[in-house]
Coordinates of C-alpha atoms in Angstrom, one line a residue:
Chain A
M616 CA 12.3 14.4 68.3
P617 CA 15.9 15.8 68.2
N618 CA 17.7 16.6 65.0
L619 CA 19.8 13.7 63.6
L620 CA 22.5 16.3 62.8
T621 CA 23.3 19.5 64.7
L622 CA 24.9 22.2 62.6
G623 CA 27.2 24.9 64.1
L624 CA 27.7 28.4 62.8
I625 CA 30.7 27.3 60.8
D626 CA 28.7 24.6 59.0
Y627 CA 26.1 27.2 57.9
L628 CA 28.9 29.5 56.8
I629 CA 30.3 26.8 54.5
I630 CA 26.9 26.0 53.0
I631 CA 26.1 29.7 52.4
I632 CA 29.5 30.4 50.8
Y633 CA 29.0 27.4 48.5
F634 CA 25.5 28.7 47.4
V635 CA 27.0 32.2 46.8
F636 CA 29.7 30.6 44.5
V637 CA 27.3 28.5 42.4
I638 CA 25.1 31.6 41.8
G639 CA 28.2 33.7 41.2
I640 CA 29.3 31.3 38.4
G641 CA 25.9 31.8 36.7
W642 CA 26.3 35.6 37.1
A643 CA 29.8 35.6 35.6
L644 CA 28.5 33.7 32.5
K645 CA 25.4 35.9 32.1
R646 CA 27.0 38.4 29.7
Y647 CA 28.0 35.6 27.2
M648 CA 24.4 34.4 26.8
S649 CA 23.8 36.3 23.5
S650 CA 22.4 33.4 21.4
S651 CA 20.4 30.2 21.7
K652 CA 23.5 28.3 20.9
A653 CA 25.4 29.9 23.7
F654 CA 22.6 29.4 26.2
L655 CA 21.4 25.9 25.2
E656 CA 24.6 24.3 23.7
A657 CA 27.3 26.2 25.7
G658 CA 28.5 27.5 22.2
R659 CA 30.2 24.2 21.7
S660 CA 33.2 25.9 23.3
L661 CA 34.3 23.9 26.4
P662 CA 37.6 22.0 26.9
A663 CA 37.5 18.2 27.3
W664 CA 38.5 18.2 30.9
V665 CA 35.6 20.4 31.8
T666 CA 33.0 18.5 29.8
G667 CA 34.5 15.2 31.0
L668 CA 34.1 16.0 34.7
A669 CA 30.6 17.5 34.1
F670 CA 29.7 14.3 32.2
I671 CA 30.4 12.3 35.3
S672 CA 29.1 14.9 37.8
A673 CA 25.7 15.2 36.1
N674 CA 25.4 11.5 36.9
L675 CA 26.7 11.9 40.5
G676 CA 23.3 12.9 41.8
A677 CA 21.4 11.8 44.9
L678 CA 20.6 8.4 43.5
E679 CA 24.4 7.7 43.2
V680 CA 25.6 9.0 46.5
I681 CA 22.7 7.9 48.7
G682 CA 21.6 4.9 46.6
M683 CA 25.0 3.3 45.9
S684 CA 26.1 3.6 49.6
A685 CA 22.8 1.9 50.5
S686 CA 23.5 -0.8 47.9
G687 CA 27.1 -1.1 49.2
A688 CA 25.7 -2.0 52.6
Q689 CA 22.9 -4.2 51.2
Y690 CA 24.8 -6.1 48.4
G691 CA 28.5 -5.4 49.2
M692 CA 31.2 -5.4 46.5
A693 CA 28.7 -6.7 43.8
T694 CA 27.4 -3.1 43.7
T695 CA 30.5 -2.2 41.7
H696 CA 28.8 -4.0 38.8
F697 CA 27.0 -0.7 38.3
Y698 CA 30.3 0.9 37.5
W699 CA 32.9 -1.6 36.1
I700 CA 30.5 -3.5 33.9
G701 CA 27.4 -1.2 34.0
A702 CA 29.1 2.1 32.9
I703 CA 32.7 1.9 31.7
P704 CA 32.2 -0.3 28.6
A705 CA 29.3 1.9 27.5
M706 CA 31.3 5.0 28.0
I707 CA 34.1 3.7 25.9
F708 CA 31.7 2.6 23.2
L709 CA 30.0 6.1 23.2
A710 CA 33.4 7.8 22.9
L711 CA 34.8 5.7 20.1
F712 CA 31.8 4.8 18.0
M713 CA 28.8 7.1 18.8
M714 CA 30.2 10.6 19.5
P715 CA 31.4 11.0 15.9
F716 CA 27.8 10.8 14.8
Y717 CA 26.3 12.9 17.6
Y718 CA 28.9 15.6 17.3
G719 CA 29.7 15.4 13.6
S720 CA 26.1 15.4 12.4
K721 CA 25.7 18.9 14.0
A722 CA 22.5 17.6 15.7
R723 CA 21.8 19.8 18.7
S724 CA 20.2 17.0 20.7
V725 CA 19.6 13.2 20.7
P726 CA 16.0 13.6 19.5
E727 CA 17.3 15.8 16.6
Y728 CA 19.7 13.1 15.6
L729 CA 16.7 10.7 15.5
K730 CA 15.0 13.1 13.1
L731 CA 18.0 13.4 10.8
R732 CA 18.6 9.7 10.8
F733 CA 15.0 8.4 10.8
N734 CA 12.0 10.8 10.7
E735 CA 10.0 13.5 12.5
K736 CA 7.7 11.1 14.4
T737 CA 10.6 9.1 15.9
R738 CA 12.1 12.4 17.1
G739 CA 8.7 13.6 18.5
L740 CA 8.2 10.4 20.5
N741 CA 11.7 10.5 22.0
A742 CA 11.5 14.3 22.7
I743 CA 8.2 14.2 24.6
A744 CA 9.2 11.0 26.6
F745 CA 12.6 12.5 27.5
A746 CA 11.1 15.9 28.5
L747 CA 8.7 14.2 30.8
M748 CA 11.4 12.0 32.3
T749 CA 13.8 14.8 33.0
V750 CA 11.1 16.9 34.8
L751 CA 10.2 13.9 36.9
A752 CA 13.8 13.1 37.7
S753 CA 14.5 16.7 38.6
G754 CA 11.5 16.8 40.8
I755 CA 12.5 13.5 42.6
S756 CA 15.9 15.0 43.3
M757 CA 14.2 18.0 44.8
Y758 CA 11.9 15.9 46.8
A759 CA 14.7 13.7 48.1
L760 CA 16.7 16.7 49.2
A761 CA 13.8 18.3 51.0
A762 CA 12.8 15.1 52.7
L763 CA 16.3 14.5 53.8
M764 CA 16.8 18.0 55.2
E765 CA 13.4 17.7 57.0
K766 CA 14.5 14.5 58.6
L767 CA 18.1 15.5 59.5
L768 CA 17.7 19.2 60.4
H769 CA 13.9 19.7 60.7
W770 CA 14.1 22.3 57.9
P771 CA 10.5 22.7 56.6
F772 CA 9.9 20.7 53.4
D773 CA 8.5 23.7 51.5
V774 CA 11.5 25.9 52.4
S775 CA 14.0 23.3 51.2
V776 CA 12.1 22.8 47.9
L777 CA 11.8 26.5 47.2
V778 CA 15.4 27.3 48.2
S779 CA 17.0 24.5 46.2
A780 CA 14.7 25.3 43.2
G781 CA 15.6 29.0 43.5
I782 CA 19.3 28.4 43.5
V783 CA 19.2 25.9 40.6
L784 CA 16.9 28.3 38.7
A785 CA 19.2 31.3 39.4
Y786 CA 22.4 29.7 38.0
T787 CA 20.8 27.8 35.1
Y788 CA 18.7 30.9 34.0
L789 CA 21.7 33.2 34.2
G790 CA 24.3 31.1 32.5
G791 CA 22.4 28.3 30.7
L792 CA 24.2 25.0 29.9
S793 CA 27.6 26.6 30.5
S794 CA 26.7 27.5 34.0
A795 CA 25.2 24.0 34.7
I796 CA 28.4 22.4 33.3
Y797 CA 30.8 24.7 35.2
N798 CA 28.9 24.1 38.4
E799 CA 29.0 20.4 37.9
V800 CA 32.8 20.6 37.8
V801 CA 32.8 22.5 41.1
Q802 CA 30.3 20.0 42.5
F803 CA 32.5 17.1 41.5
F804 CA 35.4 18.4 43.5
I805 CA 33.2 19.3 46.5
I806 CA 31.5 15.8 46.5
V807 CA 34.9 14.0 46.4
I808 CA 36.5 16.1 49.2
G809 CA 33.3 16.1 51.3
L810 CA 32.9 12.3 51.3
F811 CA 36.6 11.2 51.3
P812 CA 37.1 11.6 55.1
L813 CA 34.1 9.2 55.5
V814 CA 35.9 6.5 53.6
F815 CA 39.1 7.0 55.7
L816 CA 37.3 7.2 59.1
S817 CA 34.8 4.3 58.5
L818 CA 37.6 2.0 57.2
K819 CA 39.9 2.9 60.1
D820 CA 37.0 2.2 62.5
A821 CA 36.2 -1.2 60.8
G822 CA 39.8 -2.4 61.3
G823 CA 41.1 -1.5 57.9
W824 CA 40.3 -3.3 54.7
S825 CA 41.1 -6.8 56.0
G826 CA 39.2 -6.1 59.3
M827 CA 36.2 -5.0 57.3
N828 CA 36.4 -8.1 55.0
D829 CA 36.6 -10.4 58.0
T830 CA 33.5 -8.9 59.6
L831 CA 31.6 -9.0 56.3
A832 CA 32.5 -12.7 55.8
Q833 CA 30.7 -13.4 59.0
V834 CA 27.8 -11.2 57.9
A835 CA 27.5 -13.2 54.7
V836 CA 27.6 -16.6 56.5
D837 CA 25.0 -15.3 59.0
K838 CA 22.7 -14.5 56.0
G839 CA 23.2 -17.9 54.4
Y840 CA 25.8 -17.0 51.7
Q841 CA 29.4 -18.0 51.2
A842 CA 31.9 -16.0 53.1
G843 CA 33.0 -13.9 50.2
A844 CA 29.5 -12.9 49.0
W845 CA 29.9 -9.3 50.4
T846 CA 33.5 -8.7 49.3
Q847 CA 33.8 -10.3 45.8
M848 CA 32.2 -9.3 42.6
W849 CA 31.9 -12.2 40.3
S850 CA 32.8 -15.3 42.4
H851 CA 29.2 -15.8 43.5
S852 CA 27.3 -14.9 40.4
G853 CA 26.9 -18.5 39.1
S854 CA 23.3 -18.5 40.3
A855 CA 20.9 -15.8 41.5
A856 CA 20.5 -17.4 44.9
S857 CA 24.2 -17.4 45.7
N858 CA 24.7 -13.6 45.9
P859 CA 22.8 -10.8 47.8
M860 CA 21.9 -9.0 44.6
G861 CA 19.8 -12.0 43.5
V862 CA 21.0 -11.8 39.9
E863 CA 23.0 -14.4 37.9
W864 CA 26.0 -13.6 35.6
F865 CA 23.9 -13.6 32.4
G866 CA 21.5 -11.0 33.8
I867 CA 24.3 -8.9 35.0
I868 CA 26.2 -8.9 31.7
M869 CA 23.3 -8.7 29.3
G870 CA 20.8 -6.8 31.4
L871 CA 23.0 -4.4 33.2
G872 CA 26.3 -4.5 31.3
F873 CA 24.8 -4.2 27.9
V874 CA 21.1 -3.1 27.6
L875 CA 20.6 -0.8 30.6
S876 CA 24.1 0.6 30.6
F877 CA 24.4 1.3 26.9
G878 CA 20.7 2.5 26.9
Y879 CA 21.6 5.1 29.6
W880 CA 25.1 6.2 28.7
C881 CA 24.8 6.1 24.9
T882 CA 21.3 7.6 24.4
N883 CA 20.4 9.7 27.4
F884 CA 20.7 13.3 26.3
L885 CA 21.4 14.4 29.9
V886 CA 24.9 13.0 29.7
V887 CA 25.4 13.1 25.9
Q888 CA 24.7 16.9 26.0
R889 CA 27.9 17.4 28.1
A890 CA 30.0 15.8 25.4
M891 CA 28.2 17.8 22.7
A892 CA 29.2 21.0 24.4
A893 CA 32.9 20.2 23.8
N894 CA 35.0 22.5 21.6
S895 CA 36.1 19.9 19.0
M896 CA 35.4 16.4 17.7
S897 CA 38.5 15.2 19.6
A898 CA 37.3 16.8 22.8
A899 CA 33.8 15.4 22.4
R900 CA 35.2 11.9 22.0
K901 CA 37.5 12.3 24.9
T902 CA 34.7 13.6 27.2
P903 CA 33.2 10.2 28.2
L904 CA 36.8 8.8 28.6
I905 CA 37.9 11.6 30.9
G906 CA 34.7 11.1 32.8
A907 CA 35.4 7.3 33.0
L908 CA 38.7 7.7 34.8
P909 CA 37.1 9.1 38.1
K910 CA 34.0 6.9 37.5
I911 CA 36.2 3.8 37.9
F912 CA 37.2 5.0 41.4
I913 CA 33.8 6.3 42.6
P914 CA 32.9 2.9 44.1
F915 CA 35.6 3.5 46.7
L916 CA 34.0 6.8 47.6
V917 CA 30.4 5.7 47.8
I918 CA 30.2 1.8 48.0
V919 CA 33.1 1.2 50.4
P920 CA 31.5 3.4 53.2
G921 CA 28.3 1.4 52.7
M922 CA 30.2 -1.8 53.2
A923 CA 32.1 -0.4 56.2
A924 CA 28.7 0.7 57.7
M925 CA 27.4 -2.9 57.3
A926 CA 30.5 -4.3 59.1
L927 CA 30.3 -1.6 61.8
A928 CA 26.6 -2.2 62.3
S929 CA 27.1 -5.9 62.7
K930 CA 29.7 -5.2 65.4
G931 CA 27.4 -2.8 67.1
T932 CA 29.8 0.2 66.6
L933 CA 27.4 2.1 64.3
S934 CA 23.6 2.1 64.7
L935 CA 21.6 2.1 61.5
E936 CA 18.1 3.5 61.4
M937 CA 15.5 0.7 61.3
M938 CA 12.4 0.4 59.2
P939 CA 9.0 -0.4 60.7
D940 CA 9.4 -4.1 59.6
G941 CA 12.7 -4.4 61.5
T942 CA 15.1 -4.3 58.6
P943 CA 17.8 -1.6 58.3
N944 CA 17.0 1.5 56.3
Y945 CA 19.9 1.3 54.0
N946 CA 19.2 4.7 52.4
S947 CA 20.2 6.3 55.7
V948 CA 23.7 4.8 55.6
I949 CA 25.5 8.0 54.4
T950 CA 23.6 10.3 56.8
S951 CA 24.1 8.0 59.7
M952 CA 27.8 8.0 59.1
L953 CA 28.0 11.8 58.6
S954 CA 26.3 12.1 62.0
H955 CA 28.6 9.5 63.6
Y956 CA 32.0 10.6 62.3
Y957 CA 31.9 14.3 61.3
P958 CA 32.4 17.0 63.9
S959 CA 31.3 20.5 63.2
G960 CA 33.3 22.1 60.4
I961 CA 33.8 19.1 58.2
L962 CA 30.1 18.3 58.8
G963 CA 29.3 21.5 56.9
L964 CA 31.5 20.3 54.0
G965 CA 29.9 16.8 54.1
L966 CA 26.4 18.3 54.0
T967 CA 27.5 20.7 51.2
A968 CA 28.7 17.6 49.2
L969 CA 25.2 16.0 49.6
L970 CA 23.5 19.2 48.6
A971 CA 25.8 19.5 45.6
S972 CA 25.0 16.0 44.5
F973 CA 21.2 16.7 44.7
M974 CA 21.6 20.1 42.9
S975 CA 23.8 18.7 40.1
G976 CA 21.0 16.1 39.4
M977 CA 18.4 18.9 39.3
A978 CA 20.4 21.3 37.1
G979 CA 21.5 18.6 34.7
N980 CA 17.9 17.6 34.1
V981 CA 16.7 21.2 33.8
S982 CA 19.4 22.1 31.2
A983 CA 18.6 19.0 29.2
F984 CA 14.9 19.8 29.4
N985 CA 15.2 23.4 28.2
T986 CA 17.2 22.3 25.1
V987 CA 14.8 19.5 24.1
W988 CA 11.8 21.7 24.8
T989 CA 13.2 24.6 22.7
Y990 CA 14.7 22.8 19.8
D991 CA 12.7 19.5 19.5
I992 CA 9.2 20.6 20.6
Y993 CA 8.8 24.4 20.4
Q994 CA 10.9 25.1 17.3
S995 CA 9.7 21.9 15.5
Y996 CA 5.9 21.9 16.3
I997 CA 4.8 25.1 17.9
K998 CA 6.6 28.1 16.3
P999 CA 9.2 27.2 13.6
G1000 CA 11.1 29.8 11.6
Q1001 CA 11.5 32.5 14.2
N1002 CA 14.8 34.5 14.7
D1003 CA 17.5 33.3 17.1
N1004 CA 16.7 35.9 19.8
H1005 CA 13.2 34.4 20.0
Y1006 CA 14.5 30.9 20.7
L1007 CA 17.0 32.3 23.3
K1008 CA 14.1 33.9 25.1
V1009 CA 12.1 30.6 24.8
G1010 CA 15.1 28.7 26.2
Q1011 CA 15.2 31.0 29.2
I1012 CA 11.5 30.8 29.8
A1013 CA 11.7 27.0 29.4
T1014 CA 14.3 27.0 32.3
I1015 CA 11.8 28.7 34.6
F1016 CA 9.0 26.4 33.3
G1017 CA 11.2 23.3 33.8
V1018 CA 12.0 24.3 37.4
V1019 CA 8.3 25.0 38.2
L1020 CA 7.3 21.6 36.7
S1021 CA 10.1 20.0 38.8
I1022 CA 8.6 21.6 42.0
G1023 CA 5.2 20.1 40.9
A1024 CA 6.9 16.7 40.5
A1025 CA 8.5 17.1 43.9
Y1026 CA 5.1 17.5 45.5
L1027 CA 3.8 14.6 43.4
A1028 CA 6.7 12.5 44.8
K1029 CA 5.7 13.5 48.3
Q1030 CA 2.1 12.4 47.6
F1031 CA 3.1 9.0 46.1
G1032 CA 6.0 7.5 48.0
N1033 CA 6.9 5.0 45.2
I1034 CA 7.4 7.5 42.4
M1035 CA 11.2 6.8 42.4
D1036 CA 10.4 3.1 41.6
F1037 CA 8.0 4.3 38.9
L1038 CA 10.7 6.5 37.3
Q1039 CA 13.3 3.7 37.4
M1040 CA 10.7 1.4 35.7
I1041 CA 10.0 3.9 33.0
F1042 CA 13.7 4.5 32.4
S1043 CA 14.4 0.8 31.8
M1044 CA 11.3 0.5 29.5
V1045 CA 12.2 3.6 27.4
N1046 CA 16.0 3.6 27.3
A1047 CA 16.4 -0.1 26.3
P1048 CA 14.4 0.1 23.1
L1049 CA 15.8 3.5 22.3
F1050 CA 19.3 2.1 22.4
A1051 CA 18.2 -0.8 20.1
V1052 CA 16.9 1.7 17.6
M1053 CA 19.8 4.1 17.9
F1054 CA 22.4 1.2 17.5
L1055 CA 20.6 0.0 14.3
G1056 CA 20.4 3.5 13.0
M1057 CA 24.1 4.2 13.4
F1058 CA 25.5 0.9 12.2
W1059 CA 22.9 -0.3 9.6
K1060 CA 22.1 2.1 6.8
R1061 CA 19.1 0.0 5.7
A1062 CA 17.2 0.7 8.9
T1063 CA 14.1 2.8 8.0
G1064 CA 12.3 5.6 9.9
N1065 CA 8.9 3.8 10.1
A1066 CA 10.6 0.6 11.3
A1067 CA 12.4 2.6 14.0
F1068 CA 9.3 4.3 15.2
W1069 CA 7.3 1.1 15.5
G1070 CA 10.3 -0.8 16.9
L1071 CA 10.5 1.8 19.6
L1072 CA 6.8 1.6 20.5
I1073 CA 6.7 -2.3 20.3
G1074 CA 9.9 -2.5 22.5
I1075 CA 8.2 -0.3 25.2
G1076 CA 5.0 -2.3 24.9
C1077 CA 6.8 -5.7 25.3
A1078 CA 8.6 -4.3 28.4
M1079 CA 5.3 -3.3 29.9
V1080 CA 3.7 -6.7 29.2
H1081 CA 6.8 -8.4 30.7
H1082 CA 6.5 -6.2 33.8
G1083 CA 2.8 -7.0 34.0
L1084 CA 3.4 -10.7 33.9
T1085 CA 6.3 -11.0 36.4
I1086 CA 7.0 -10.0 40.0
P1087 CA 10.0 -10.0 42.4
L1088 CA 9.9 -12.5 45.3
G1089 CA 7.9 -11.3 48.2
A1090 CA 6.3 -8.4 46.4
D1091 CA 2.6 -7.7 46.6
P1092 CA 0.9 -7.9 43.1
A1093 CA -1.7 -5.4 44.4
A1094 CA 1.2 -2.8 44.5
V1095 CA 1.1 -2.3 40.7
I1096 CA 4.5 -0.7 40.6
K1097 CA 6.3 -4.0 41.4
G1098 CA 4.7 -5.8 38.4
G1099 CA 2.2 -8.7 38.1
W1100 CA -0.6 -6.3 37.2
I1101 CA -1.8 -8.6 34.3
S1102 CA -1.1 -11.9 35.9
V1103 CA 1.9 -13.5 37.6
V1104 CA 3.5 -16.1 35.3
H1105 CA 7.0 -15.8 36.7
T1106 CA 8.6 -14.8 40.0
Y1107 CA 12.1 -13.3 40.0
P1108 CA 14.5 -13.7 43.0
S1109 CA 14.8 -9.9 43.3
G1110 CA 13.5 -6.6 42.0
M1111 CA 16.9 -6.0 40.3
A1112 CA 16.6 -9.3 38.4
Q1113 CA 13.2 -8.3 37.2
S1114 CA 14.4 -4.9 36.1
F1115 CA 17.4 -6.3 34.2
W1116 CA 15.2 -8.9 32.4
T1117 CA 12.6 -6.2 31.5
A1118 CA 15.4 -4.3 29.8
I1119 CA 16.6 -7.4 28.0
I1120 CA 13.1 -8.1 26.7
A1121 CA 12.6 -4.5 25.7
W1122 CA 15.9 -4.3 23.8
T1123 CA 15.4 -7.7 22.1
S1124 CA 11.9 -7.0 20.9
A1125 CA 12.8 -3.5 19.7
T1126 CA 15.7 -5.0 17.7
V1127 CA 13.8 -7.9 16.2
F1128 CA 10.8 -5.7 15.2
T1129 CA 13.0 -2.8 13.8
V1130 CA 15.0 -5.3 11.7
G1131 CA 11.9 -7.2 10.6
L1132 CA 9.9 -4.1 9.7
T1133 CA 12.9 -2.6 7.8
F1134 CA 12.5 -5.4 5.3
V1135 CA 8.9 -4.5 4.6
T1136 CA 9.2 -0.7 4.7
K1137 CA 10.7 1.8 2.2
Q1138 CA 13.9 3.7 3.0
M1139 CA 13.0 7.4 2.6
K1140 CA 16.6 8.7 3.1
T1141 CA 19.2 8.8 0.4
N1142 CA 22.8 7.8 1.0
E1143 CA 23.7 11.5 0.8
E1144 CA 21.2 12.4 3.5
L1145 CA 22.7 9.6 5.7
G1146 CA 26.3 10.7 5.3
G1147 CA 27.7 11.6 8.8
L1148 CA 24.8 9.7 10.5
V1149 CA 25.6 6.1 9.6
Y1150 CA 28.9 4.3 10.2
S1151 CA 29.3 2.8 6.7
L1152 CA 28.6 6.2 5.0
T1153 CA 30.9 8.3 7.2
P1154 CA 34.7 8.8 6.6
R1155 CA 36.8 7.4 9.4
I1156 CA 38.2 9.9 11.9
V1157 CA 42.0 10.1 12.0
D1158 CA 43.3 11.8 15.2
K1159 CA 46.3 13.5 13.6
D1160 CA 46.2 16.7 15.8
D1161 CA 46.6 15.0 19.2
K1162 CA 49.8 13.5 20.6
W1163 CA 49.6 9.7 20.4
W1164 CA 49.1 9.4 24.2
N1165 CA 46.3 11.9 24.1
R1166 CA 44.2 10.2 21.4
P1167 CA 40.7 8.7 22.3
I1168 CA 41.8 5.2 21.4
V1169 CA 44.8 5.3 23.9
L1170 CA 42.6 6.8 26.6
A1171 CA 40.0 4.1 26.0
L1172 CA 42.7 1.4 26.3
I1173 CA 43.9 2.9 29.6
V1174 CA 40.4 3.1 31.0
G1175 CA 39.6 -0.5 29.8
A1176 CA 42.8 -1.9 31.3
L1177 CA 42.3 -0.2 34.7
T1178 CA 38.7 -1.5 34.8
L1179 CA 39.8 -5.0 33.9
V1180 CA 42.6 -5.0 36.6
L1181 CA 40.2 -3.8 39.3
S1182 CA 37.6 -6.5 38.3
I1183 CA 40.3 -9.2 38.6
I1184 CA 41.5 -7.9 42.0
F1185 CA 37.9 -8.0 43.4
W1186 CA 36.8 -11.0 41.3
Chain B
K1184 CA 35.7 33.3 28.7
L1185 CA 35.3 32.1 32.3
D1186 CA 38.2 30.0 33.5
I1187 CA 36.6 27.5 35.8
K1188 CA 39.9 27.0 37.7
I1189 CA 39.5 30.4 39.2
P1190 CA 36.2 29.8 41.1
I1191 CA 37.3 26.3 42.0
G1192 CA 40.6 27.7 43.3
M1193 CA 38.9 30.5 45.2
L1194 CA 36.2 28.3 46.8
F1195 CA 38.7 25.7 47.9
T1196 CA 41.1 28.3 49.3
I1197 CA 38.3 30.0 51.3
F1198 CA 37.1 26.6 52.6
G1199 CA 40.7 25.6 53.3
I1200 CA 41.4 28.7 55.4
I1201 CA 38.1 28.3 57.3
L1202 CA 38.6 24.6 58.1
T1203 CA 42.3 25.0 58.9
V1204 CA 41.7 27.9 61.3
Y1205 CA 38.8 26.1 62.9
G1206 CA 40.9 22.9 63.2
L1207 CA 43.7 24.9 64.9
V1208 CA 41.3 26.6 67.3
T1209 CA 39.6 23.3 68.3
S1210 CA 42.8 21.2 68.3
S1211 CA 43.1 21.2 72.1
D1212 CA 39.5 19.9 72.5
A1213 CA 40.1 16.1 72.6
E1214 CA 36.4 15.5 73.2
F1215 CA 35.5 17.4 70.1
Y1216 CA 37.5 15.0 67.9
A1217 CA 36.5 11.8 69.7
K1218 CA 33.8 11.5 67.0
S1219 CA 36.4 11.4 64.2
L1220 CA 38.5 8.8 66.0
N1221 CA 40.8 11.5 67.6
F1222 CA 41.8 12.7 64.2
N1223 CA 41.8 16.4 63.6
V1224 CA 39.8 16.0 60.4
N1225 CA 39.1 19.8 60.1
L1226 CA 42.8 20.7 60.1
W1227 CA 44.0 18.1 57.7
I1228 CA 41.1 18.4 55.2
G1229 CA 41.4 22.2 55.6
L1230 CA 45.2 22.1 54.7
F1231 CA 44.5 19.8 51.8
M1232 CA 41.8 22.1 50.4
L1233 CA 44.0 25.1 50.9
V1234 CA 46.9 23.6 48.9
F1235 CA 44.5 22.4 46.2
G1236 CA 42.9 25.8 46.0
V1237 CA 46.2 27.6 45.7
F1238 CA 47.3 25.0 43.1
M1239 CA 44.3 25.7 41.0
L1240 CA 44.8 29.5 41.2
I1241 CA 48.5 29.0 40.1
L1242 CA 47.2 26.9 37.1
A1243 CA 44.9 29.9 36.3
R1244 CA 47.6 32.6 36.7

């Protein structure tokens, strides 16, 4: 079988130069790694524009680039819900209301904040769950990269895993969190420039924006939807059956826009860690807002090529890879288009962009893992009270350990094809109750540690029960991962609808139980201990130092207004 | 102490030079660019990267 892509010498040259640079950045930072704070927290010394771009780049992994292009082809413009309602409001909320507590409390991680606000067992539960999820997520990125390279270029799977792991290990071991963040900034620019020609060429080939819309209108009608179903966001969300995503407006707003989105952006240490590395409170608060500006426009970089691919495939201009059951393999959209439009030279850059997206996902997870492992597990439970040099060494060893575990997870993913579904399911079950507990902890001083711990556990339990009792339309209950493993009492129109409602159930039950249990448990923390951790006990921040146009609230208004305008344009 | 604008500027300048030169060398090969709709994508992206890279280095002067 021939390679799907054929690389020339110049393409290999571009990829090798990129690898040399990312390791070089780690090498340049090596001499500054003299303390655990420098290695695991970047010394809290980075400017807002760097942490802001890293904040968004850490999230611009393989799932985003490959997955959102696939969703663009499969669901059309409705995929932008994952950005304009499913990310931006949460990023604004994190910046304005939550960063003052994360950054101001001097907590070194999200689990440590939970310890300060609630108790040790709530921290332990979150730290262990998070460490496991980051290793799994990093391994899945590694697996996806190796599987893609094997398919496209016939590079051996083992070689791709070991080379990508070796490069990520080299720069995260040498330069710690700073190296991961600096490389994420480089990766952001490479991903944008590497994918931009694809947007231009695919739109040009599809007859421009209006030509693409006309073709997609026919695609929608052929599939039994109204003409605008592929090109409008909200117009067809009145019922689940009238849009290709299979989710109605309430599920989108409450499930994606509130629970899943806030659960991810406001409590996931992988992204919050970038903001916590900023050099001041103002920079920490601006980090998510600076990240939000490019985030608003990323749909045009990843979703629009997917939509153009769907239009071109329906006209016969572009051939998409087919699955054994005769449906298109939407996950191959980006690679099919790279192969179709990119000649040698720019092909090397496009492939480098893909590799950069996979590696930013891996490094982000590894750098979050080594911090949580060192501070929240090792220092708390295994060997407390050691000197700082000891914890620096542990952090460095944890980096090696994290990469080795990720390699194990990559081979686990190879063994079980649906591990990605499994991770997504776990994320929606764990993040939603965590956000409920975190929200109550920050904005209700009465919430107690025991109530939070049990609220978190009950929220996860209710999510599991809901998953066990429901199934998406057409799924086989025997495949446990899709749900229905207890009994099928409800069928959702799509897997996405089931996922959104699982998150809603998890968040609601965690909130109800945490509030209820708070009234029957004793508050062990004094008001003095909760100062800086709870809204009502923390002095308001006055941004006197920044110019008026550079204050977080002004940036938030600009980001919010831009998002609103785009949502109205594509309504 | 590392100014991230320097590695970004250097990387983009190097990539810009490589792609621009390659774009110029292959510019007479119409068949080569049939894939990219007869648009010399190497030359134009190369020039853009070169300008951006130099701009970043100026910012880091």
